[in-house]
Structures are given as structure tokens and as C-alpha cells.
Amino acid sequence: MKIIDLRSDTVTHPTPEMREAMYRAEVGDDVFGEDPTINRLEAMAAERLGKEAALFVASGTMGNLVALLTHCGRGDEAIVGDQSHTFLFEQGGMAALGGITPRPIPNQPDGTLRLEDIEAAIRPDNVHFPRTRLICLENTHNMCYGTPLTPEYTAQVARLAHERGLKVHLDGARVFNAATALGVDVKELVREVDSVMFCLSKGLCAPVGSLLCGDADFIAEARRARKVVGGGMRQAGILAAAGIVALEKMTLRLAEDHERARRLAEGLAQIPGIEVGPVHTNILYFWLTEETDRTPEEVVDGLAERGVRILGRENGRFRAVTHYWITDEDIDRTLQAMREVMGT
Ligand code: TLP
């Protein structure tokens, strides 16, 4: 029986075309700047996002950390969403490793930060305060229903930041999902931000890697920060080869995943005892209502017994994420399994 793994799009295995490209990849020592496949991927990524330069990093977490270390010095402050991945799920790396204070402000249900809240969180020049240097946004927003932030909103935040002498970093782990959902070129979503990280290893199916993009001076500094956190890799062209397939091919098919997430949501919403959150991209949240006496554990375990894996989160919400290896038939099987678990 095929296991239908909806826990995350990070579970995606590389495609046969990626494995072939990895096997054939030309490689060199990337710390010397001599890996032709890495150099090609970095150039492609910069071009695709409309930035001057790009840097291959081992993970999304490393990309965000390297961006923070590059934009901020020890003692500086960065404004972050209180539901952001950077704040919640990266071990407080900016503080632990960079001496940077995160200043969390509320994420709205659509993943935005209110401009008034940002404005109020920017520190005035005063000997008592750290200096605010950076505003971090996330697109799509993982914890806020995978919602895409619009180009207009992102530009508004960037305008505010730049007027106040601050920079903007975008955690764009799933920024191609955002571009697909909004029907815009990804460049529109990142034009005004100073740096953006996107992941190859989520819905784009590559086994490893993310890219940090920005202007040439920023990326030159980021290259130093990557080295100090141990991210200077050697013949990493083996990984970049899969990343090139991810960027060229897999960015073009994400609408399929969004459609399946929507279909899964529609089916789940019809099952008594289940309430479903809004669906915009490939991330779907749902939870139990008072109509059922099932516990969250019974649901997660009952699905697992039927070959379907979802993520049960602390707050009683469940997460299901569609991706390349989830088919229409898998959606039907998931709905059937859920009906059985709920006894309907
Ligand atoms: N998110 C993972 C888990 O860590 C929760 C997931 O399954 O969704 N930014 C965003 C918005 C992310 O969702 C993630 C990973 C990261 C950064 C970190 O990327 P990695 O896992 O490559 O370090």
C-alpha cells in the first residue's frame, strides 16, 4: 500500500530527471567558487527573481539565518511576525547565534503584519533601545493558511522600511506557490525586498537546498556568513543539478498541487465533525468541532493505520500539504480514510 504522506511538501523525493541530472552533474570546489553547476544555479536563481546575485545554502533555516546575520549586527533588533517560521521554528537562531533580538508583532490571519504595528515597533534613537534594522515577511505564510502576500502589500512594507532606513528580508520558502496562486511573475513579489530566501526542497522536489538572493554586495557578505555557520560546501553541484530541474520545471506545475488541496478541503468540509480553514495554495489546516467525540490523536493514528500521514499540531489543528507525489487518487483515498476514521 502506498503511504500518502501529507505531513509536508518537504517529504518530496527527487524526480527521476533530478536523479539523472545529479548523476551527470559537473562539479568543482564551491568554496573556491569553482563548481560550475552551483554557479549556474545561482545565476539562474538571481535572474529568475530579478536580483543581482544569489547564494546556494543548505536549508531554508540556514538561508534565513545567513540573511539575518548579514543585515544585522549583534545587539540589533529585527521585527518578525509572531507566527513566522523564523520566530517559531528556527530555534531562535538569530538570537542564539547572532545576538539579534527578535521583535514579534501579531501576524494577521492572512499572514500580513499591520503597517501600524510595524511602525509602532520601530525603535526611536535612544540609548536604552536596540536599533531596529530589519523587517521579516513570509510568503506564502506557513502558519497562516499558506496565504500568499500580494506584490502591493510587500511594496507597502518595503516603502515604510526604506523610509525609516530599514531593510526587508522575505522568507519565500514557498514564494513560487505564492506567484502561482496570484498569477504573477515571482519578480513582482520580491522586487521591493532587499533579500529573499526560497526553498528548492519543498514543493519543488529537490532533495536539498535553498537560495538566498539580493544585490551583489549583500550576497558577497552573505557568502562570508554562510562560511562561518559551516555552510561552505564543496562539490555541491550534485545538489544544484537537482535544483536546476526544480527551478526550470517544477515551478511551472504548482497549480496542480493547489487544485488538489482545494479538492481535499471541499471533501473534508463535507464530513461532520470537521471544520476546514481557507485554502489558497498547497497548505490546508483543519480541526475537529464539538459535533464529534474523536480526539486529535485518534484522527492522526486512525489515518496512519490507513496509510495516510498528516501533521497534528499542538493547538489541535491538523495540517495537510499537497505536493508532486500526491495524485488525484490519493486525495480520494484520503477522504475515504477520513470518513472511516470519523465513522461517517
Ligand atoms: N517548514 C517545515 C517545518 O519546519 C515546519 C514545514 O514542514 O513546513 N520557512 C518556512 C516558511 C518554512 O515552512 C520552512 C520549513 C523553513 C523556512 C525552513 O526550511 P528548512 O526546513 O529547509 O530549514
Coordinates of C-alpha atoms and ligand atoms in Angstrom, one line a residue:
M1 CA 0.0 0.0 0.0
K2 CA 1.4 3.4 -1.0
I3 CA 1.8 5.7 2.0
I4 CA 0.1 9.0 1.3
D5 CA 2.4 11.5 3.1
L6 CA 0.6 14.8 3.5
R7 CA 2.7 16.0 6.5
S8 CA 4.7 18.4 4.4
D9 CA 6.0 19.2 1.0
T10 CA 9.4 18.7 2.5
V11 CA 8.9 14.9 2.2
T12 CA 9.1 15.0 -1.6
H13 CA 11.7 12.7 -3.1
P14 CA 13.7 13.9 -6.1
T15 CA 12.2 13.1 -9.5
P16 CA 13.9 10.6 -11.9
E17 CA 15.0 13.6 -14.0
M18 CA 16.7 15.1 -11.0
R19 CA 18.5 11.8 -10.1
E20 CA 19.8 11.7 -13.7
A21 CA 20.9 15.3 -13.6
M22 CA 22.7 14.7 -10.2
Y23 CA 24.5 11.7 -11.6
R24 CA 25.7 13.7 -14.6
A25 CA 26.5 17.0 -12.7
E26 CA 29.8 18.7 -13.4
V27 CA 31.3 19.6 -10.1
G28 CA 34.2 21.6 -8.5
D29 CA 35.1 23.1 -5.1
D30 CA 32.3 25.6 -4.4
V31 CA 34.3 27.3 -1.6
F32 CA 36.8 28.3 -4.3
G33 CA 33.8 29.3 -6.5
E34 CA 34.7 26.6 -8.9
D35 CA 31.6 24.4 -9.0
P36 CA 30.1 25.2 -12.5
T37 CA 26.7 23.7 -11.6
I38 CA 26.4 25.7 -8.4
N39 CA 27.4 28.8 -10.3
R40 CA 24.8 28.1 -13.0
L41 CA 22.0 27.6 -10.4
E42 CA 23.0 30.8 -8.6
A43 CA 22.9 32.8 -11.8
M44 CA 19.6 31.2 -12.8
A45 CA 18.0 32.0 -9.4
A46 CA 19.2 35.6 -9.4
E47 CA 17.8 36.1 -13.0
R48 CA 14.5 34.4 -12.2
L49 CA 13.9 36.5 -9.1
G50 CA 15.2 39.7 -10.7
K51 CA 18.1 40.2 -8.2
E52 CA 21.8 40.8 -8.9
A53 CA 23.1 37.7 -7.2
A54 CA 22.2 34.5 -5.4
L55 CA 23.8 32.1 -2.9
F56 CA 23.1 28.4 -2.5
V57 CA 22.6 27.3 1.1
A58 CA 21.9 24.0 2.8
S59 CA 18.3 24.8 4.0
G60 CA 15.7 27.4 4.5
T61 CA 16.7 27.8 8.1
M62 CA 20.3 28.5 7.0
G63 CA 19.2 30.9 4.4
N64 CA 17.1 32.9 6.9
L65 CA 19.9 32.9 9.5
V66 CA 22.5 34.0 6.9
A67 CA 20.2 36.8 5.8
L68 CA 19.7 37.9 9.4
L69 CA 23.4 37.7 10.2
T70 CA 24.2 39.8 7.1
H71 CA 21.6 42.5 7.6
C72 CA 22.0 42.9 11.4
G73 CA 24.9 43.1 13.9
R74 CA 24.9 41.9 17.5
G75 CA 22.5 43.9 19.6
D76 CA 20.3 44.9 16.7
E77 CA 16.6 44.1 16.5
A78 CA 14.5 42.5 13.7
I79 CA 10.7 42.8 13.5
V80 CA 9.1 39.4 12.8
G81 CA 5.6 38.0 12.7
D82 CA 4.6 36.1 15.9
Q83 CA 3.5 33.2 13.7
S84 CA 6.5 33.3 11.4
H85 CA 8.7 30.3 10.8
T86 CA 11.8 32.4 11.6
F87 CA 10.4 33.3 15.0
L88 CA 8.7 29.9 15.9
F89 CA 10.7 27.2 14.3
E90 CA 14.3 28.1 13.8
Q91 CA 15.5 27.7 17.4
G92 CA 15.8 31.5 17.8
G93 CA 19.0 31.2 15.8
M94 CA 19.1 34.9 15.2
A95 CA 19.4 35.5 19.0
A96 CA 21.3 32.3 19.8
L97 CA 24.0 32.7 17.1
G98 CA 23.7 36.3 16.0
G99 CA 22.9 38.3 19.2
I100 CA 19.9 39.7 17.3
T101 CA 16.7 40.4 19.2
P102 CA 13.5 39.2 17.5
R103 CA 10.7 41.7 18.0
P104 CA 7.5 39.7 17.4
I105 CA 4.3 41.6 16.3
P106 CA 1.0 39.8 15.5
N107 CA 0.5 38.1 12.2
Q108 CA -3.0 38.7 10.9
P109 CA -4.9 35.6 9.7
D110 CA -3.8 36.4 6.1
G111 CA -0.1 36.4 7.1
T112 CA 0.4 40.1 6.9
L113 CA 1.8 42.4 9.6
R114 CA -0.3 45.6 10.1
L115 CA 1.6 48.6 8.9
E116 CA 0.6 50.5 12.1
D117 CA 2.0 47.6 14.2
I118 CA 5.3 47.7 12.3
E119 CA 5.5 51.5 12.6
A120 CA 4.9 51.2 16.4
A121 CA 7.6 48.6 16.8
I122 CA 10.4 50.6 15.1
R123 CA 12.7 51.8 17.9
P124 CA 13.4 55.5 18.2
D125 CA 17.0 56.6 18.6
N126 CA 17.5 56.3 22.3
V127 CA 20.4 55.0 24.4
H128 CA 18.1 52.5 26.1
F129 CA 17.0 50.7 23.0
P130 CA 18.4 48.3 20.5
R131 CA 18.5 49.5 16.9
T132 CA 15.8 48.2 14.6
R133 CA 17.4 47.1 11.4
L134 CA 15.1 44.7 9.6
I135 CA 11.6 43.6 8.9
C136 CA 10.9 40.0 8.1
L137 CA 8.0 38.8 6.0
E138 CA 6.9 35.3 5.0
N139 CA 5.3 34.4 1.6
T140 CA 3.4 32.1 1.4
H141 CA 2.7 32.2 5.1
N142 CA 3.0 28.6 6.5
M143 CA 1.1 29.1 9.8
C144 CA -1.5 31.5 8.3
Y145 CA -3.2 29.0 5.9
G146 CA -0.5 29.2 3.3
T147 CA -1.7 32.6 2.3
P148 CA 0.2 34.5 -0.4
L149 CA 1.2 38.1 0.3
T150 CA 0.4 40.4 -2.7
P151 CA 3.0 42.5 -4.5
E152 CA 1.2 45.6 -3.4
Y153 CA 1.3 44.7 0.3
T154 CA 5.0 43.7 0.1
A155 CA 5.8 47.0 -1.6
Q156 CA 4.0 48.9 1.1
V157 CA 6.0 47.3 3.8
A158 CA 9.2 47.9 1.9
R159 CA 8.4 51.6 1.3
L160 CA 7.8 52.0 5.1
A161 CA 11.0 50.2 5.9
H162 CA 13.1 52.1 3.4
E163 CA 11.7 55.5 4.6
R164 CA 12.8 54.6 8.1
G165 CA 16.3 53.3 7.0
L166 CA 15.4 49.6 7.5
K167 CA 15.8 46.6 5.2
V168 CA 13.3 43.9 4.4
H169 CA 14.0 40.1 4.2
L170 CA 11.4 37.8 2.8
D171 CA 11.2 34.2 3.9
G172 CA 10.0 33.0 0.5
A173 CA 10.3 29.3 1.2
R174 CA 7.2 28.8 -1.0
V175 CA 7.3 32.0 -3.0
F176 CA 6.7 30.1 -6.2
N177 CA 3.4 28.8 -4.7
A178 CA 2.5 32.5 -4.0
A179 CA 3.3 33.5 -7.6
T180 CA 1.3 30.7 -8.9
A181 CA -1.7 31.4 -6.7
L182 CA -1.7 35.1 -7.5
G183 CA -0.9 34.6 -11.2
V184 CA 2.0 37.0 -11.1
D185 CA 5.7 36.7 -12.0
V186 CA 7.7 35.9 -8.9
K187 CA 9.8 39.0 -9.6
E188 CA 6.7 41.1 -8.7
L189 CA 6.6 39.6 -5.3
V190 CA 10.2 40.3 -4.4
R191 CA 11.0 43.5 -6.4
E192 CA 11.0 45.8 -3.3
V193 CA 12.6 43.5 -0.8
D194 CA 16.3 43.6 0.0
S195 CA 16.7 39.9 0.3
V196 CA 14.7 36.8 -0.3
M197 CA 15.2 33.1 0.5
F198 CA 13.4 30.4 -1.4
C199 CA 13.5 26.6 -1.0
L200 CA 14.2 24.1 -3.7
S201 CA 13.5 21.2 -1.3
K202 CA 9.8 21.7 -0.6
G203 CA 7.1 21.7 -3.3
L204 CA 9.9 21.9 -6.0
C205 CA 11.0 18.4 -5.0
A206 CA 14.8 18.9 -4.9
P207 CA 16.4 16.8 -2.1
V208 CA 18.4 19.6 -0.5
G209 CA 18.9 23.3 -0.8
S210 CA 17.6 26.9 -0.8
L211 CA 18.8 30.1 -2.4
L212 CA 19.3 33.5 -0.8
C213 CA 19.0 36.3 -3.4
G214 CA 19.8 40.0 -3.1
D215 CA 22.2 42.7 -4.5
A216 CA 25.8 41.8 -5.3
D217 CA 27.2 43.5 -2.1
F218 CA 24.7 41.8 0.1
I219 CA 25.4 38.3 -1.4
A220 CA 29.2 38.9 -1.0
E221 CA 28.7 39.5 2.7
A222 CA 26.2 36.6 3.0
R223 CA 28.8 34.3 1.5
R224 CA 31.0 35.1 4.5
A225 CA 28.1 34.5 6.9
R226 CA 27.4 31.2 5.2
K227 CA 31.0 30.1 5.7
V228 CA 31.0 30.9 9.5
V229 CA 27.9 28.8 10.1
G230 CA 29.6 25.9 8.3
G231 CA 27.6 26.2 5.1
G232 CA 30.6 26.3 2.7
M233 CA 30.1 23.1 0.8
R234 CA 32.5 21.6 -1.7
Q235 CA 31.2 19.5 -4.7
A236 CA 27.7 20.6 -4.0
G237 CA 26.9 20.8 -7.8
I238 CA 25.5 17.3 -7.2
L239 CA 22.7 19.0 -5.3
A240 CA 22.5 22.1 -7.5
A241 CA 21.8 19.8 -10.5
A242 CA 18.6 18.8 -8.9
G243 CA 17.9 22.4 -8.0
I244 CA 18.2 23.4 -11.7
V245 CA 15.5 20.9 -12.6
A246 CA 13.4 22.2 -9.7
L247 CA 13.7 25.8 -10.8
E248 CA 13.2 25.2 -14.5
K249 CA 10.4 22.6 -14.4
M250 CA 8.8 22.2 -11.0
T251 CA 7.9 25.9 -10.6
L252 CA 5.6 25.5 -13.6
R253 CA 3.3 22.8 -12.2
L254 CA 2.3 24.1 -8.7
A255 CA -1.3 24.9 -9.7
E256 CA -1.9 21.2 -9.7
D257 CA -1.0 20.9 -6.0
H258 CA -3.2 23.9 -5.2
E259 CA -6.1 22.3 -7.0
R260 CA -5.7 19.1 -5.1
A261 CA -5.5 20.9 -1.8
R262 CA -8.8 22.7 -2.7
R263 CA -10.4 19.4 -3.6
L264 CA -9.2 17.8 -0.4
A265 CA -10.6 20.8 1.6
E266 CA -14.0 20.6 -0.1
G267 CA -14.2 16.8 0.6
L268 CA -13.2 17.2 4.3
A269 CA -15.6 20.1 4.8
Q270 CA -18.5 17.7 4.0
I271 CA -17.5 15.3 6.8
P272 CA -19.5 16.0 10.0
G273 CA -17.2 17.0 12.9
I274 CA -14.5 18.6 10.7
E275 CA -14.0 22.3 10.0
V276 CA -11.6 23.4 7.3
G277 CA -9.6 26.7 7.1
P278 CA -9.3 28.7 4.0
V279 CA -7.2 27.2 1.2
H280 CA -5.0 29.4 -1.0
T281 CA -2.1 27.3 -2.1
N282 CA -0.9 23.8 -1.1
I283 CA -1.3 24.1 2.7
L284 CA -4.5 23.1 4.3
Y285 CA -5.4 23.3 8.0
F286 CA -8.5 21.7 9.6
W287 CA -9.7 20.8 13.1
L288 CA -12.4 19.0 14.9
T289 CA -15.7 20.5 16.0
E290 CA -17.9 19.7 19.0
E291 CA -20.0 17.5 16.8
T292 CA -17.5 14.7 17.2
D293 CA -16.1 12.9 20.2
R294 CA -12.9 11.8 18.3
T295 CA -9.7 13.1 19.8
P296 CA -7.0 14.7 17.6
E297 CA -4.7 11.7 18.4
E298 CA -7.4 9.2 17.3
V299 CA -7.6 11.0 13.9
V300 CA -3.9 11.1 13.3
D301 CA -3.5 7.5 14.3
G302 CA -6.6 6.3 12.5
L303 CA -5.4 7.9 9.3
A304 CA -1.9 6.4 9.8
E305 CA -3.4 2.9 10.1
R306 CA -5.0 3.5 6.7
G307 CA -1.7 4.7 5.1
V308 CA -2.4 8.5 5.3
R309 CA 0.0 10.7 7.2
I310 CA -0.9 14.2 8.3
L311 CA 0.6 16.6 10.9
G312 CA -1.2 17.1 14.2
R313 CA -0.2 20.4 15.7
E314 CA -0.1 21.5 19.3
N315 CA -3.1 23.8 19.0
G316 CA -5.4 20.9 17.9
R317 CA -5.2 21.9 14.3
F318 CA -4.2 19.4 11.6
R319 CA -2.1 20.2 8.6
A320 CA -2.1 18.5 5.2
V321 CA 0.2 19.7 2.4
T322 CA -0.2 18.6 -1.2
H323 CA 2.9 18.1 -3.4
Y324 CA 4.3 16.5 -6.6
W325 CA 3.8 12.9 -5.3
I326 CA 0.2 13.3 -4.3
T327 CA -2.2 12.2 -7.0
D328 CA -6.0 12.7 -7.5
E329 CA -6.5 9.1 -6.4
D330 CA -4.5 9.8 -3.2
I331 CA -7.0 12.6 -2.4
D332 CA -9.9 10.2 -2.9
R333 CA -8.2 7.6 -0.7
T334 CA -7.5 10.3 2.0
L335 CA -11.1 11.4 2.0
Q336 CA -12.3 7.8 2.3
A337 CA -9.9 7.1 5.1
M338 CA -11.1 10.2 6.9
R339 CA -14.8 9.2 6.6
E340 CA -13.9 5.8 8.1
V341 CA -11.9 7.4 11.0
M342 CA -14.8 9.8 11.7
G343 CA -17.3 7.0 11.5
T344 CA -19.5 8.7 8.8
Ligands
TLP1 N1 9.0 24.4 7.2 C1 8.7 23.0 7.6 C2 8.8 22.7 9.1 O1 9.9 23.3 9.6 C3 7.6 23.2 9.8 C4 7.4 22.5 7.1 O2 7.1 21.3 7.0 O3 6.6 23.4 6.7 N2 10.5 29.0 6.1 C5 9.3 28.4 6.0 C6 8.1 29.3 5.7 C7 9.1 27.0 6.2 O4 7.9 26.5 6.1 C8 10.3 26.3 6.5 C9 10.2 24.8 6.7 C10 11.5 26.9 6.6 C11 11.6 28.3 6.4 C12 12.8 26.2 6.9 O5 13.2 25.4 5.9 P1 14.2 24.1 6.1 O6 13.4 23.0 6.6 O7 14.8 23.9 4.8 O8 15.3 24.6 7.1

